[in-house]
Short mmCIF file of C-alpha atoms and ligand atoms in Angstrom, two decimals:
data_model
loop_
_atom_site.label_atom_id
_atom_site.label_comp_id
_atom_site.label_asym_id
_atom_site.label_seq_id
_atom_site.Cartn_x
_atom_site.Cartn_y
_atom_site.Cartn_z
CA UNK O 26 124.20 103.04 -92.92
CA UNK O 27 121.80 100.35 -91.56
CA UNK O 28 123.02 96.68 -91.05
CA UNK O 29 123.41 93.71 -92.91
CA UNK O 30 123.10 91.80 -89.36
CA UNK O 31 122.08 92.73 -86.19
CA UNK O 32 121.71 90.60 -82.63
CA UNK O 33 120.00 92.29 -79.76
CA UNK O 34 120.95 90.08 -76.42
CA UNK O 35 120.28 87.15 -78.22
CA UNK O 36 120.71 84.06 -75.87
CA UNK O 37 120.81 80.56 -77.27
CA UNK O 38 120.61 77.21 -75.08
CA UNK O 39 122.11 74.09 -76.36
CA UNK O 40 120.45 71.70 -73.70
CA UNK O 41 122.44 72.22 -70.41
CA UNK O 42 124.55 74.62 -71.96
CA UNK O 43 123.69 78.22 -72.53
CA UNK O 44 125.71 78.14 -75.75
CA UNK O 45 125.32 82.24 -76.15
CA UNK O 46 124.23 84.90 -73.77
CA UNK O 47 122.65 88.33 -74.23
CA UNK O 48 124.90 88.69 -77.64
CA UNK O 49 124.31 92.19 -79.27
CA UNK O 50 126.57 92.36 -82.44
CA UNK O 51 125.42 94.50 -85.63
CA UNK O 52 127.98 93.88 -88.87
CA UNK O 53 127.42 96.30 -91.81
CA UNK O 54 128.37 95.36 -96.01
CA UNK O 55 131.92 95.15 -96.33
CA UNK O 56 133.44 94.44 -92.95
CA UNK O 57 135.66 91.38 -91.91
CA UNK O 58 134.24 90.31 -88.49
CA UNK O 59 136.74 88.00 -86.64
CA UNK O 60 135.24 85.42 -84.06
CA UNK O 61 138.07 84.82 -81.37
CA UNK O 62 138.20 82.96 -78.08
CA UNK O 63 138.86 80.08 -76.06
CA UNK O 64 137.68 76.31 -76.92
CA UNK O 65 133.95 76.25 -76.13
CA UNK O 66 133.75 80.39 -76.36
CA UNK O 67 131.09 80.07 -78.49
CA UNK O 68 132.06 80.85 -82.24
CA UNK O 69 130.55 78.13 -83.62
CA UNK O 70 127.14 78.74 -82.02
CA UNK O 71 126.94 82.55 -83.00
CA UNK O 72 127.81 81.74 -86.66
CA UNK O 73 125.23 79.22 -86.67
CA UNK O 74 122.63 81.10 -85.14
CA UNK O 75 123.62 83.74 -87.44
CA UNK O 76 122.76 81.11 -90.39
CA UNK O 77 119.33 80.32 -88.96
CA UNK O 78 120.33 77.27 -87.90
CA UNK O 79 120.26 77.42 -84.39
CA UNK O 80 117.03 78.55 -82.50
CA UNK O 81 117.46 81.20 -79.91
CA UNK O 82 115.33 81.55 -77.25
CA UNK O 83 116.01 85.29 -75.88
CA UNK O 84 116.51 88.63 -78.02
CA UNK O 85 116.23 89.40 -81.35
CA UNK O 86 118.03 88.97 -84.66
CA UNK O 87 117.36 91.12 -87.71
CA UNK O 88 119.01 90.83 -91.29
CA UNK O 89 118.44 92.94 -93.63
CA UNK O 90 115.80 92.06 -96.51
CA UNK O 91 117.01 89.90 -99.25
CA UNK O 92 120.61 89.36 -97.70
CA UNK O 93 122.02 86.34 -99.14
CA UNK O 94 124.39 84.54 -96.99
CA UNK O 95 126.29 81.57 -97.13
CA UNK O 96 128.18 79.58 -94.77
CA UNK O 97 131.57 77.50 -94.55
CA UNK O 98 131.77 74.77 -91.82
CA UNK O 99 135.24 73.43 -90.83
CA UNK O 100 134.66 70.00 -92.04
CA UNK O 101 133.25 70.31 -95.42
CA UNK O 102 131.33 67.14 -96.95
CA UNK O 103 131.67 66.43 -100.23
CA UNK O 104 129.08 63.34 -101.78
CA UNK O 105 131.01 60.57 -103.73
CA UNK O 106 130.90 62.64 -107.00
CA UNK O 107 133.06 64.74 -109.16
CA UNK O 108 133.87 68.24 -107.52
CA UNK O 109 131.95 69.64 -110.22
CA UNK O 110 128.98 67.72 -109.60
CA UNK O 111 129.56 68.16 -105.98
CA UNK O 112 129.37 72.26 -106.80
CA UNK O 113 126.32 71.80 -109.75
CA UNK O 114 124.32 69.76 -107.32
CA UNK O 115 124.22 72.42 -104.81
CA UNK O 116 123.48 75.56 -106.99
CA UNK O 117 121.15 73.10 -108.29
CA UNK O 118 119.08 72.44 -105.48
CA UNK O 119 118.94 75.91 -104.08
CA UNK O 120 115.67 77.04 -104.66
CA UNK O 121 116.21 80.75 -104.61
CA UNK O 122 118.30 80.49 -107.34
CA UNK O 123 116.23 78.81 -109.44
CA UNK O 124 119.14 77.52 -111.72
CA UNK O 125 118.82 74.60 -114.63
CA UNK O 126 121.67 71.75 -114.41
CA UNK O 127 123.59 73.02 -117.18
CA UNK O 128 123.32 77.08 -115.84
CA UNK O 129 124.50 75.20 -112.39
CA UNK O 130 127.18 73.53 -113.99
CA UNK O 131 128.07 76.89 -115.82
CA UNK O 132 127.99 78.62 -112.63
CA UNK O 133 129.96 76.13 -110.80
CA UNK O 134 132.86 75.64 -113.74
CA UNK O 135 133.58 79.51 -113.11
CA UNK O 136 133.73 79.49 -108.96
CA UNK O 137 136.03 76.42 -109.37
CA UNK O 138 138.44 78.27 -111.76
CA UNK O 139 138.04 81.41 -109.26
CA UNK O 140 139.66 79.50 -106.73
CA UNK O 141 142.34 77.75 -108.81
CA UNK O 142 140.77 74.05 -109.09
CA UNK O 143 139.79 73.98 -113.22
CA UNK O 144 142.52 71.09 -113.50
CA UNK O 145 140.35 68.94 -110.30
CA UNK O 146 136.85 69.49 -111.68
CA UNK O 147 136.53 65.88 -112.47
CA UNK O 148 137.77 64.07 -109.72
CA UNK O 149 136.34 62.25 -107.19
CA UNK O 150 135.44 64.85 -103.72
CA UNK O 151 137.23 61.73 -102.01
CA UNK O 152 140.56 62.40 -103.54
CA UNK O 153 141.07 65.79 -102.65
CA UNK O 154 143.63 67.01 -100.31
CA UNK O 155 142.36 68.66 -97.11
CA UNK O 156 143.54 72.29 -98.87
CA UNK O 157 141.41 71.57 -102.30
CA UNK O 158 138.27 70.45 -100.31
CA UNK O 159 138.24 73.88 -99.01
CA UNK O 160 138.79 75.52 -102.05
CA UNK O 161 136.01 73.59 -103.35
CA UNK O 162 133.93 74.85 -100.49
CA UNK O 163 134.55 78.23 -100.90
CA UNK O 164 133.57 77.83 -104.61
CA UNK O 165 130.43 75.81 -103.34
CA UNK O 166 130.04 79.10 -101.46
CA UNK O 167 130.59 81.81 -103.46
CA UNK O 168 128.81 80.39 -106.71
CA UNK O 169 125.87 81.13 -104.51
CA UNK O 170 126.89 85.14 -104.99
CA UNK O 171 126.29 85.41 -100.99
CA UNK O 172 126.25 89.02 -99.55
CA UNK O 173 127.63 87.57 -96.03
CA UNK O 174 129.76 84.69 -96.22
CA UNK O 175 130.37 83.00 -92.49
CA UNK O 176 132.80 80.84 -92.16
CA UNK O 177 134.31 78.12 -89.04
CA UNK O 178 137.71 77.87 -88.78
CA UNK O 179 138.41 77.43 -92.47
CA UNK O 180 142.16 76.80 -92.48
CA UNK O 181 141.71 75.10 -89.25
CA UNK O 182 143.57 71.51 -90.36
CA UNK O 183 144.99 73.05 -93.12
CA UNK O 184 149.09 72.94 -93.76
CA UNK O 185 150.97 76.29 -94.31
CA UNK O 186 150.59 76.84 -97.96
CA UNK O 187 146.87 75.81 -98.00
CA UNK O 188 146.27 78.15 -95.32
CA UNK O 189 147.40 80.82 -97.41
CA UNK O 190 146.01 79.95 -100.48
CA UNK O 191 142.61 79.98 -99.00
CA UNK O 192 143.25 82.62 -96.50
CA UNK O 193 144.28 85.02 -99.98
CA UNK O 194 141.17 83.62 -101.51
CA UNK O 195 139.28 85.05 -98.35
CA UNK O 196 140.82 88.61 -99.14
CA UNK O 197 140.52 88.95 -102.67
CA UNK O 198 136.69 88.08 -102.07
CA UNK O 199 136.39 90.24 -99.93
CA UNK O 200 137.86 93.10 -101.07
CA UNK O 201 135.64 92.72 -104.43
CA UNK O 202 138.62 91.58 -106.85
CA UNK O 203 135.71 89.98 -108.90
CA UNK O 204 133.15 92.81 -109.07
CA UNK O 205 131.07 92.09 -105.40
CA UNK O 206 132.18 92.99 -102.38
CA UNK O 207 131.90 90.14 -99.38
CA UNK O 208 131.15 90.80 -96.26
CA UNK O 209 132.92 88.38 -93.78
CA UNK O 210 132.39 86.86 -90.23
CA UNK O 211 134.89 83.97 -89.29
CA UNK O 212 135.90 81.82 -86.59
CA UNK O 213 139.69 82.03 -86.31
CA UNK O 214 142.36 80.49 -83.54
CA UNK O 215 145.00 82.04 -85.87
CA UNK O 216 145.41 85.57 -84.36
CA UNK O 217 147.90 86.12 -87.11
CA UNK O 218 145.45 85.70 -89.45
CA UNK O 219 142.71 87.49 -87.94
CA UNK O 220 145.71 90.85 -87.96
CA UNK O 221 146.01 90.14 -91.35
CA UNK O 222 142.83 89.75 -92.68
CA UNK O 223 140.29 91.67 -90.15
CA UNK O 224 138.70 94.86 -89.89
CA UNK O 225 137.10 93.95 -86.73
CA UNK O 226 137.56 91.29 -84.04
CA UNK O 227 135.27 90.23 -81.36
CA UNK O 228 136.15 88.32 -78.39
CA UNK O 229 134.01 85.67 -76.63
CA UNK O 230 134.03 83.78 -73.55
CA UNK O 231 131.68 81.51 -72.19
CA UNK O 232 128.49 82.47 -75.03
CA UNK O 233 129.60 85.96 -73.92
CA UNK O 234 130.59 88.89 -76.00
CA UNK O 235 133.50 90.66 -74.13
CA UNK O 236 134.77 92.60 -77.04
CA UNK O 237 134.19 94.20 -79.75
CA UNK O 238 136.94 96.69 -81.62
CA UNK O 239 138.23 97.52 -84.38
CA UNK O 240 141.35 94.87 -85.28
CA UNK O 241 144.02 97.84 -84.60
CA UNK O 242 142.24 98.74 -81.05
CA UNK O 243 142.01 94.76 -80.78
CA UNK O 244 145.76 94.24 -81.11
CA UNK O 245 146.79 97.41 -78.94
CA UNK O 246 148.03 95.92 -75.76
CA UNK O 247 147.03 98.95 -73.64
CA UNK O 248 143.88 99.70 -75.36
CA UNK O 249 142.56 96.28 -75.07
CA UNK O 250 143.74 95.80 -71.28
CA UNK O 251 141.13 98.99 -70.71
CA UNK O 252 138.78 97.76 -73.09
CA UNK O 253 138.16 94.56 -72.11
CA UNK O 254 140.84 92.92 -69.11
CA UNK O 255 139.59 89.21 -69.97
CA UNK O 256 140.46 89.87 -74.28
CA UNK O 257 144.09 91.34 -72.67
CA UNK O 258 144.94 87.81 -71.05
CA UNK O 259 143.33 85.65 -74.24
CA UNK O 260 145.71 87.66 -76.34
CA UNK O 261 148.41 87.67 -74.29
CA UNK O 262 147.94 83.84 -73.56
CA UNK O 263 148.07 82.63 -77.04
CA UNK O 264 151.27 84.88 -78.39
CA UNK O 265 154.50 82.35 -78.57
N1 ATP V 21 124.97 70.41 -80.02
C1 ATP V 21 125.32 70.84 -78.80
N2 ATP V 21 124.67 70.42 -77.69
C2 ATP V 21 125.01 70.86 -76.46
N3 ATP V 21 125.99 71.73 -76.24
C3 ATP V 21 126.69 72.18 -77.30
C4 ATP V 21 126.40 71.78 -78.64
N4 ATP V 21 127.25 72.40 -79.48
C5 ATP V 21 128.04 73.16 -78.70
N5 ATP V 21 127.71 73.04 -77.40
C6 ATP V 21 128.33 73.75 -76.25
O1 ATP V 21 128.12 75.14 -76.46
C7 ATP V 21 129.27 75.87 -76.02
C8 ATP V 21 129.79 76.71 -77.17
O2 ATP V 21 130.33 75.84 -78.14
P1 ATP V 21 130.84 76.30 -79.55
O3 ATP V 21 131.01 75.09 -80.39
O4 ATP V 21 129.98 77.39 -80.05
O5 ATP V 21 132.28 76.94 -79.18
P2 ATP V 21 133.49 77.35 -80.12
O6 ATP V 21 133.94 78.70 -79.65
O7 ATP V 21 133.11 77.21 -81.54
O8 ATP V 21 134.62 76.29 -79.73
P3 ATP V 21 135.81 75.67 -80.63
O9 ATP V 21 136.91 76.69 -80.63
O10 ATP V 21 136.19 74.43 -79.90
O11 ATP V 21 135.28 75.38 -82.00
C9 ATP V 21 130.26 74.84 -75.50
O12 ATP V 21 130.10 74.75 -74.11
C10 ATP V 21 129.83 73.55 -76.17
O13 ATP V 21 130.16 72.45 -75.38
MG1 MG V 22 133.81 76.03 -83.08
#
């Protein structure tokens, strides 16, 4: 099967710093790509520049033709309007779509009931816990019907039940519960999560890619120790 994504030693400098060096990565439909690693690793930067919206200046980077992708950041910004405005406004303005206002609205009614916020549609984006403003997104997000969905840290600064609301939302997209099947690349300092919810987890450090393996390999102390010796003490580092 050919890829949805691929990176051939792609290098990206963010003035001094060389945020991402020679990264070759190629995801295909369906998988769950974890992003792990220290502070400063470089997650951020590789989900950006997988986005488009970070130049690189070395390698290549194909996707494949029509892919429709769609990305999460770990702050989301929401304009001082309802969340259903918030969520119309955006299918609105994306071009490729091509959507009226009300087909936007229509559209955006249904993601926010997908992800459990039909009783918040009129409030105010200010006046939404740090949990909801996720969830709204993740609608934002998936109203867009996005092949690849990236995704920073999104239960970063979330509490424990919010993290598993959204971290269930994550899964049930993925898997296709609503008739498409997502595929996923996230940032995640949550290595529980990343067992729970990944088929594959790759390991930077310092813009470099240092591993790549399936998430059982990934979490096999041995096989990781061989695999990759600097993964091995990252893992081993951040279990309690
Ligand atoms: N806009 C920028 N200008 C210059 N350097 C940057 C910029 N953004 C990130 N960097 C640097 O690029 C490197 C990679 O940063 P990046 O944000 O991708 O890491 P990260 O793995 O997402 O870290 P974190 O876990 O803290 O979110 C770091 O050294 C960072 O300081
Ligand atoms: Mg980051």
């Amino acid at each position: 099967m050919s890829a949805l994504l691929q990176l051939d030693q792609v290098s990206v400098q963010l003035g001094p710093v060389l945020a991402l060096s020679g990264v070759t990565l190629r995801v295909h439909a369906g998988e769950r790509v974890a992003l792990v690693g220290a502070n400063g690793s470089g997650k951020s930067s590789l989900l950006r520049t997988l986005h488009g919206l970070l130049p690189w200046h070395e390698g290549r980077m194909q996707c494949s033709p029509g892919l429709r992708q769609a990305m999460l950041f770990q702050r989301p910004h929401l304009l001082r309007a309802s969340v259903l405005t918030n969520v119309t406004l955006a299918l609105w303005l994306d071009r490729d779509l091509g959507l009226s206002w009300s087909d936007a609205r229509i559209r955006g009614l249904q993601a926010l009931q997908r992800v459990g916020l039909s009783a918040v549609t009129q409030q105010s984006g200010r006046q939404l816990s740090s949990g909801q403003l996720q969830r709204v997104a993740l609608a934002r997000a998936l109203a867009r019907q996005p092949d690849l969905l990236l995704l920073d840290e999104p239960t970063a600064s979330l509490d424990p039940h919010a993290k598993r609301e959204v971290e269930s939302l994550m899964q049930t997209f993925a898997q296709g519960a609503d008739g498409r099947a997502l595929t996923l690349i996230w940032a995640s300092h949550n290595l529980g999560q990343v067992k729970r919810l990944a088929t594959r987890v790759v390991y930077l450090e310092g813009g470099r890619l240092l591993a790549d393996l399936p998430v059982a390999d990934f979490f096999n102390a041995a096989m990781l120790a061989e695999h990759s010796p600097a993964a091995h003490a990252f893992v081993q580092g951040e279990q309690p």
